[in-house]
mmCIF file of C-alpha atoms in Angstrom:
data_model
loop_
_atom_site.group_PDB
_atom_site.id
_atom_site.type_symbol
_atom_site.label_atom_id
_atom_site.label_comp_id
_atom_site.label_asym_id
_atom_site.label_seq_id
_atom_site.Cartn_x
_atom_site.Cartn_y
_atom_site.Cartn_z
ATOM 1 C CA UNK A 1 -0.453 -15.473 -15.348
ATOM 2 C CA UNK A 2 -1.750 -14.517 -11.685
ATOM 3 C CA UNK A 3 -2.618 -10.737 -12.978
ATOM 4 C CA UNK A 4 -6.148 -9.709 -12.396
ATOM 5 C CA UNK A 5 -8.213 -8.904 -14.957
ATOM 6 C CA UNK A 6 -10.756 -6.267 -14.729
ATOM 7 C CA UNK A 7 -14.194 -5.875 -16.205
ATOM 8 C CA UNK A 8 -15.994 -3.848 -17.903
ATOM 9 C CA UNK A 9 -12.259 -2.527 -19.795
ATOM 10 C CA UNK A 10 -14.303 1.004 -20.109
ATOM 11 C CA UNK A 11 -17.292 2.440 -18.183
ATOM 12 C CA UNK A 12 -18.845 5.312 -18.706
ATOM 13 C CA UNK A 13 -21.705 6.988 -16.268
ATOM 14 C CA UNK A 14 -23.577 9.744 -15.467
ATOM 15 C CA UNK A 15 -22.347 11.931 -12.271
ATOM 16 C CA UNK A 16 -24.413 10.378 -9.237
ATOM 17 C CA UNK A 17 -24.664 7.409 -10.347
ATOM 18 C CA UNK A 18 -23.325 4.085 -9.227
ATOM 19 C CA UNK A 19 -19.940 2.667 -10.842
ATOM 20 C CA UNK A 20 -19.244 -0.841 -10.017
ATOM 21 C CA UNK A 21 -16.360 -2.818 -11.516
ATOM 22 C CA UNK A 22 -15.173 -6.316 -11.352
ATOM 23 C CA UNK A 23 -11.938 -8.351 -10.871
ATOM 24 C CA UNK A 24 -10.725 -12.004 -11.780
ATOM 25 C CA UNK A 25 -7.633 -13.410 -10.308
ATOM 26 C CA UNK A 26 -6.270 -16.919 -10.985
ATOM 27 C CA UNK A 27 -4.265 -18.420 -7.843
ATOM 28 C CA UNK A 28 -4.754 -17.683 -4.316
ATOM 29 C CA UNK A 29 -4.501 -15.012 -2.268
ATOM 30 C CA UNK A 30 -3.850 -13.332 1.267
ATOM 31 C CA UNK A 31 -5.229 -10.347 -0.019
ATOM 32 C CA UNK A 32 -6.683 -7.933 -2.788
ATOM 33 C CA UNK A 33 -6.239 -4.434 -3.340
ATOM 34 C CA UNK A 34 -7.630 -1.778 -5.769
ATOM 35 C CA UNK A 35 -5.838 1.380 -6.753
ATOM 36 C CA UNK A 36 -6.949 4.440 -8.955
ATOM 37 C CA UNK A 37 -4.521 5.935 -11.849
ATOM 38 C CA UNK A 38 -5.197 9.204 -13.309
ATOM 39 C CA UNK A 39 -3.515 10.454 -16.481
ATOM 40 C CA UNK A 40 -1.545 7.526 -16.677
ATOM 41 C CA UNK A 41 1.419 8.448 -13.946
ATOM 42 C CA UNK A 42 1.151 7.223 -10.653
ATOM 43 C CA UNK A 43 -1.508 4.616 -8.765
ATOM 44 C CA UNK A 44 -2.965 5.841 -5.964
ATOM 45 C CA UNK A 45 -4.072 3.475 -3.178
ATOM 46 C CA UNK A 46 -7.591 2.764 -2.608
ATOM 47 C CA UNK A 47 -8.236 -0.154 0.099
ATOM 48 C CA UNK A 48 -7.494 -3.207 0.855
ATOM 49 C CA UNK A 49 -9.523 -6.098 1.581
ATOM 50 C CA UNK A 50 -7.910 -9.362 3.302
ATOM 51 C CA UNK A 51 -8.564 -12.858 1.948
ATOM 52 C CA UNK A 52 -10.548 -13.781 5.023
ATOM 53 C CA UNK A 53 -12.724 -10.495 4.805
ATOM 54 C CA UNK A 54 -15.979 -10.376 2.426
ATOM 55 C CA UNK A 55 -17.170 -7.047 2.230
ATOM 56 C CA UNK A 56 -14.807 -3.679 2.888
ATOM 57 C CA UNK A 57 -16.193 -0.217 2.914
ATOM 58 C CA UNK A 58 -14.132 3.284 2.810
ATOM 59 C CA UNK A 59 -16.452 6.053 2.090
ATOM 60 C CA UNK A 60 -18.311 6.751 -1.228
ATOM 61 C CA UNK A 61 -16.167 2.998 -1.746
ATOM 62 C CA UNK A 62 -17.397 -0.806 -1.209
ATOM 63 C CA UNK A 63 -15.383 -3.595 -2.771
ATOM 64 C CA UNK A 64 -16.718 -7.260 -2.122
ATOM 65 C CA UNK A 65 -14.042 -10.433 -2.239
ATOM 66 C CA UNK A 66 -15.197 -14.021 -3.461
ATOM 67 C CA UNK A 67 -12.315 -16.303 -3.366
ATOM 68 C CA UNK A 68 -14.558 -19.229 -4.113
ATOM 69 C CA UNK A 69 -14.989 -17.012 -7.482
ATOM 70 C CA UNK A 70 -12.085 -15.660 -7.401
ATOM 71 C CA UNK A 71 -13.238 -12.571 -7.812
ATOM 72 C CA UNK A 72 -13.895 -8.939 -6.399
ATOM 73 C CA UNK A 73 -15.768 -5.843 -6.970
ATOM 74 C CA UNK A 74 -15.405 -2.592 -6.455
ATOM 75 C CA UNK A 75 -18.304 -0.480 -6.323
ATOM 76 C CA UNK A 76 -18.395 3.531 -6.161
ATOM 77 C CA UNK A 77 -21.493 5.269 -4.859
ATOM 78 C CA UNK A 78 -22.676 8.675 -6.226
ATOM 79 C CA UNK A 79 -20.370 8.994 -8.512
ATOM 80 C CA UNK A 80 -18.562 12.509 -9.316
ATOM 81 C CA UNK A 81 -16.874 14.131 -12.428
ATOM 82 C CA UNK A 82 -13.668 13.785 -10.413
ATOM 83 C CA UNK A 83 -14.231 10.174 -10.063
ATOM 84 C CA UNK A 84 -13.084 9.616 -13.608
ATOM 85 C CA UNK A 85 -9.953 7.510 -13.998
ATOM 86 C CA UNK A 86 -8.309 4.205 -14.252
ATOM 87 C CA UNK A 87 -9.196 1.759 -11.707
ATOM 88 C CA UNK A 88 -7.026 -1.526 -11.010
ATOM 89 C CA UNK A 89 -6.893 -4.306 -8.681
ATOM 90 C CA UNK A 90 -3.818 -5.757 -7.638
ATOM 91 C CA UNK A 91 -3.336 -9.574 -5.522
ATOM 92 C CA UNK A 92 -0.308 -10.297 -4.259
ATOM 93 C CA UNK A 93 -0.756 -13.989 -5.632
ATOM 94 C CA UNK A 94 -0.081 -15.644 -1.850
ATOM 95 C CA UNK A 95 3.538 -16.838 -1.812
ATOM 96 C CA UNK A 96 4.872 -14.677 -4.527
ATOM 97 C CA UNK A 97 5.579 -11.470 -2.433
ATOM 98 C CA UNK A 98 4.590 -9.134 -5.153
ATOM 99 C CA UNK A 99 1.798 -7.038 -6.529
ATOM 100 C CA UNK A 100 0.367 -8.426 -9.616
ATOM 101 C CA UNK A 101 -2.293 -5.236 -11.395
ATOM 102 C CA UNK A 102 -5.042 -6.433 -14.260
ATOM 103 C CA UNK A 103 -5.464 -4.289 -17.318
ATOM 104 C CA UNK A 104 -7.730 -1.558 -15.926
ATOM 105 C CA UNK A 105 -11.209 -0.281 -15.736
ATOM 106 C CA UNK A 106 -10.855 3.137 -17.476
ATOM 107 C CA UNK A 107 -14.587 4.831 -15.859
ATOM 108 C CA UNK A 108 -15.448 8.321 -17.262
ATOM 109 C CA UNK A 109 -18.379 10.321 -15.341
ATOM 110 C CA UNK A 110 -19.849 12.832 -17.185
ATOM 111 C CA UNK A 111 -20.913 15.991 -15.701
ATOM 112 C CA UNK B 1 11.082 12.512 0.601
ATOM 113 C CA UNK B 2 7.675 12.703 1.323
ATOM 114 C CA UNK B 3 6.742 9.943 -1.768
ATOM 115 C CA UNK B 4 8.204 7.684 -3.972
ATOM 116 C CA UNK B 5 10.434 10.185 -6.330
ATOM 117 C CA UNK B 6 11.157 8.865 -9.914
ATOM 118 C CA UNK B 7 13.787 10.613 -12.703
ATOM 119 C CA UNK B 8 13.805 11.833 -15.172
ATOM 120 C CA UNK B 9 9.904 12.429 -15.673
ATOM 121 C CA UNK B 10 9.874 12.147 -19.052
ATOM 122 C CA UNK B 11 13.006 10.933 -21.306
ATOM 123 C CA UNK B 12 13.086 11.163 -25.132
ATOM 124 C CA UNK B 13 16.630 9.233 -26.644
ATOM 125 C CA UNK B 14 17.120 7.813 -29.743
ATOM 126 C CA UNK B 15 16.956 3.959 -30.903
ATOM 127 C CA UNK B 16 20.048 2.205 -29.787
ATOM 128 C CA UNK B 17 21.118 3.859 -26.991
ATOM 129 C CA UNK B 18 21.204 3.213 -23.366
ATOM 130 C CA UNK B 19 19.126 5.202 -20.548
ATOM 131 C CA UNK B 20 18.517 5.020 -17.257
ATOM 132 C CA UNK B 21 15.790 5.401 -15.159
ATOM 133 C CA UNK B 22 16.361 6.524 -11.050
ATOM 134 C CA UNK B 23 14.034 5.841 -8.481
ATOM 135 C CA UNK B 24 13.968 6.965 -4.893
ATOM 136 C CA UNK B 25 11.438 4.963 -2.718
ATOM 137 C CA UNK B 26 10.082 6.132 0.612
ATOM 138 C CA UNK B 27 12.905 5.809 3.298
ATOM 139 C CA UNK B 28 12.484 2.731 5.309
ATOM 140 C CA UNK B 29 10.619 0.322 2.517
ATOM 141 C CA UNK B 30 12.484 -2.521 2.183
ATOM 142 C CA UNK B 31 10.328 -3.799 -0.920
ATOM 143 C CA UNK B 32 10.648 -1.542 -4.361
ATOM 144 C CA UNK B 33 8.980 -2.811 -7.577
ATOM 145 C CA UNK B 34 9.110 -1.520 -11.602
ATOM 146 C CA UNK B 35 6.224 -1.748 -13.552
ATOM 147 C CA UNK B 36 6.014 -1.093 -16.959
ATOM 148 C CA UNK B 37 2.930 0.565 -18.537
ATOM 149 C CA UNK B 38 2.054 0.819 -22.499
ATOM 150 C CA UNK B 39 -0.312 3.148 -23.473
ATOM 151 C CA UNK B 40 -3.921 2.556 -22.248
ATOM 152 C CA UNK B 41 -2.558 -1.030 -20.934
ATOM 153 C CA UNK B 42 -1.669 -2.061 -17.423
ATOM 154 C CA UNK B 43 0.406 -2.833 -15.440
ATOM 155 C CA UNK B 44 3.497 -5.053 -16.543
ATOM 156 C CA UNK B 45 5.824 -6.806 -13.414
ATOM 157 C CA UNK B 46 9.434 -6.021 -14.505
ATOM 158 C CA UNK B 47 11.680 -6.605 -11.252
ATOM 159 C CA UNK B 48 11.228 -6.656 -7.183
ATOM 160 C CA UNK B 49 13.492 -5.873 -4.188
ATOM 161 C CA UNK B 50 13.108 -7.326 -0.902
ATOM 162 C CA UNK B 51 15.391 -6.137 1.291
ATOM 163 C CA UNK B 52 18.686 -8.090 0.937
ATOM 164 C CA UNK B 53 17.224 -10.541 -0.738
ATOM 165 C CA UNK B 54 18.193 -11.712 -4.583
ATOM 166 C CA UNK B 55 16.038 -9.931 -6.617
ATOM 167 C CA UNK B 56 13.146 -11.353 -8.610
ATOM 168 C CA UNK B 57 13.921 -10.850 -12.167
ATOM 169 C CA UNK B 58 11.641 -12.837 -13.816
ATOM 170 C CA UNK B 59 9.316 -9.845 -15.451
ATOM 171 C CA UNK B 60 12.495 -8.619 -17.502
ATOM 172 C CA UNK B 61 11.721 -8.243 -21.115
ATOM 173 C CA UNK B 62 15.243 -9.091 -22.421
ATOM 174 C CA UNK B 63 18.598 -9.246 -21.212
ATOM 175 C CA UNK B 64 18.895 -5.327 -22.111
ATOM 176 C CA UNK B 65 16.972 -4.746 -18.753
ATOM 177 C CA UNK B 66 18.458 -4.531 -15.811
ATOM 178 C CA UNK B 67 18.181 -3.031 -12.183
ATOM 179 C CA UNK B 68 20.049 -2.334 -9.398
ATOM 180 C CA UNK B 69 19.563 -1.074 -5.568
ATOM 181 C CA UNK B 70 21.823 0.487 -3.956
ATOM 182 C CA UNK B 71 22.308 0.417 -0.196
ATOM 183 C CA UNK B 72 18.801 -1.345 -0.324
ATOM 184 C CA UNK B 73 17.431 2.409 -1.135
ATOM 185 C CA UNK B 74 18.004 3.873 -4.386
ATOM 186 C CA UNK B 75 16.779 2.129 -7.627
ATOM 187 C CA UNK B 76 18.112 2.264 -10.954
ATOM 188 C CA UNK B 77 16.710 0.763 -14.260
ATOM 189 C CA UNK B 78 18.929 0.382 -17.166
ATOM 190 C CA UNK B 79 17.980 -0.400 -20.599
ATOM 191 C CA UNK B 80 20.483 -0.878 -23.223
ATOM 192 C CA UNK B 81 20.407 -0.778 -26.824
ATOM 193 C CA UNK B 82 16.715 0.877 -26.853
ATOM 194 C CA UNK B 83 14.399 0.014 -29.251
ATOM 195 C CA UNK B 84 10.439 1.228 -30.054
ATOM 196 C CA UNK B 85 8.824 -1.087 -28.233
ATOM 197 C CA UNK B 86 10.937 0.085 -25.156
ATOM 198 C CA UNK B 87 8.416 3.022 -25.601
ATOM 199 C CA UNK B 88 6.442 2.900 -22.144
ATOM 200 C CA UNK B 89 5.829 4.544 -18.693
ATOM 201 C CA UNK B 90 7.799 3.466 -16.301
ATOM 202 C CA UNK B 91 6.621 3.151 -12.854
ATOM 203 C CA UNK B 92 8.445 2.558 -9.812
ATOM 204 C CA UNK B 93 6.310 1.501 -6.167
ATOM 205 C CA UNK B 94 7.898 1.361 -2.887
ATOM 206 C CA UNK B 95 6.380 -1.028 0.068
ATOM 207 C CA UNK B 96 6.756 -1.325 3.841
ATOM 208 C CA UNK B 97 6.823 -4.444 3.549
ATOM 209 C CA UNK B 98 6.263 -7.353 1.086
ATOM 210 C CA UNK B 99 2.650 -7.705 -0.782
ATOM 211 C CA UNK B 100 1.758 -10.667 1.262
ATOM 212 C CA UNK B 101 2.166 -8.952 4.060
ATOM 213 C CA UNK B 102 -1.251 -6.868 3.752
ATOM 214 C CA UNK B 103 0.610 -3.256 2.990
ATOM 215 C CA UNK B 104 0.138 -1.213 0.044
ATOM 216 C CA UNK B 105 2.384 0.183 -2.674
ATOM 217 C CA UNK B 106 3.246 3.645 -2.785
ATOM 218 C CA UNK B 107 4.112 4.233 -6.528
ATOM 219 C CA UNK B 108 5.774 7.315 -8.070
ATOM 220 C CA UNK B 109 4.808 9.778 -10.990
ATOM 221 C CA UNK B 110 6.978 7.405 -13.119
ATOM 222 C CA UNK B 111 9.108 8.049 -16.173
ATOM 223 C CA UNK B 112 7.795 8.472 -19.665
ATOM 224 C CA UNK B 113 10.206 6.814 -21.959
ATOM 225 C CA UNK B 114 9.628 7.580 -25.667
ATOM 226 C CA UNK B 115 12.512 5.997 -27.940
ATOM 227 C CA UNK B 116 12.760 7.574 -31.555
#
């Protein structure tokens, strides 16, 4: 399988603190992406981050790419109530033209 | 539209018969993609679009799954003879372009498909 696979499967943190969540893939990639579901419907784009890039930022968001580890992170700072909800990564497995999610990181901030 | 549209939102039908899922992606995205999604699981590869391209079928369950697109716009899911483990969200994501090519996937509210 080339799906991520994200870690901890469920997080749960106080409001202002830090979230941080991880992602294996298998194969290689020309990039990584990381996408937020709430209430199980639709994923909602996050960012991007490029196979040559390390380190991406986007707000209150940081995600870090290792592709000697094959591996990325996804770390949200200051965390709110209305942060709570799935979180996903998705790789595009190089030559295989389509997005491949992991299981989830389902993060619950409490108030 | 403004987003990727899917129908019906939710869609009860009893075992054994046949239902069909629409989806409308966002004009001008040549690549559209179904996901299926258990309950508290993630995200399972069913079928991709790419333009006029032969789609890739090779997430289909069983042979009682299949997809069309029409007019390389409109995308319909068909699954015949339903059965329980059909039971699943059904997502549909609409891209400018393919994954490799560093664009995102605009997915819709999906359908909820409960078979009883």
């Amino acid at each position: 399988s080339q799906q991520g696979e994200e870690d901890p499967q469920a997080l749960s943190i106080q409001e202002g603190e830090n979230a941080t969540m991880n992602c294996s893939y298998k194969t290689s990639i020309n990039n990584l992406q990381w996408y937020r579901q709430n209430s199980g419907r639709g994923l909602v784009h996050l960012i991007l981050i490029r196979s040559n890039e390390r380190e991406k930022h986007s707000g209150r968001l940081r995600v870090t790419l290792d592709t000697s580890k094959k591996s990325s992170s996804l770390l949200i700072t200051a965390s709110r109530a209305a942060d709570t909800a799935s979180y996903f990564c998705a790789t595009d497995g190089n030559n295989f033209n389509k997005f491949y999610f992991g299981s989830g990181t389902k993060l619950n901030v409490k108030p | 539209g403004a987003g990727v549209s899917q129908s019906p939102s939710n869609k009860v039908t009893e075992k054994g018969k046949d239902v069909e899922l629409r989806c409308d992606p966002i004009s001008g995205h040549t690549a559209l993609y179904w996901y299926r999604q258990s309950l508290g699981q993630g995200l399972e590869f069913l079928i991709y679009f790419q333009g006029n391209s032969a789609p890739d079928k090779s997430g289909l369950p069983s042979d009682r799954f299949s997809a069309e697109r029409t007019g390389g716009s409109v995308s319909t899911l068909t699954i015949q003879r339903t059965q329980q483990e059909d039971s699943a969200v059904y997502l549909c994501a609409s891209s400018l372009r393919a994954a490799t090519m560093k664009t995102e996937a605009f997915f819709g509210q999906g359908t909820r498909l409960t078979v009883v």
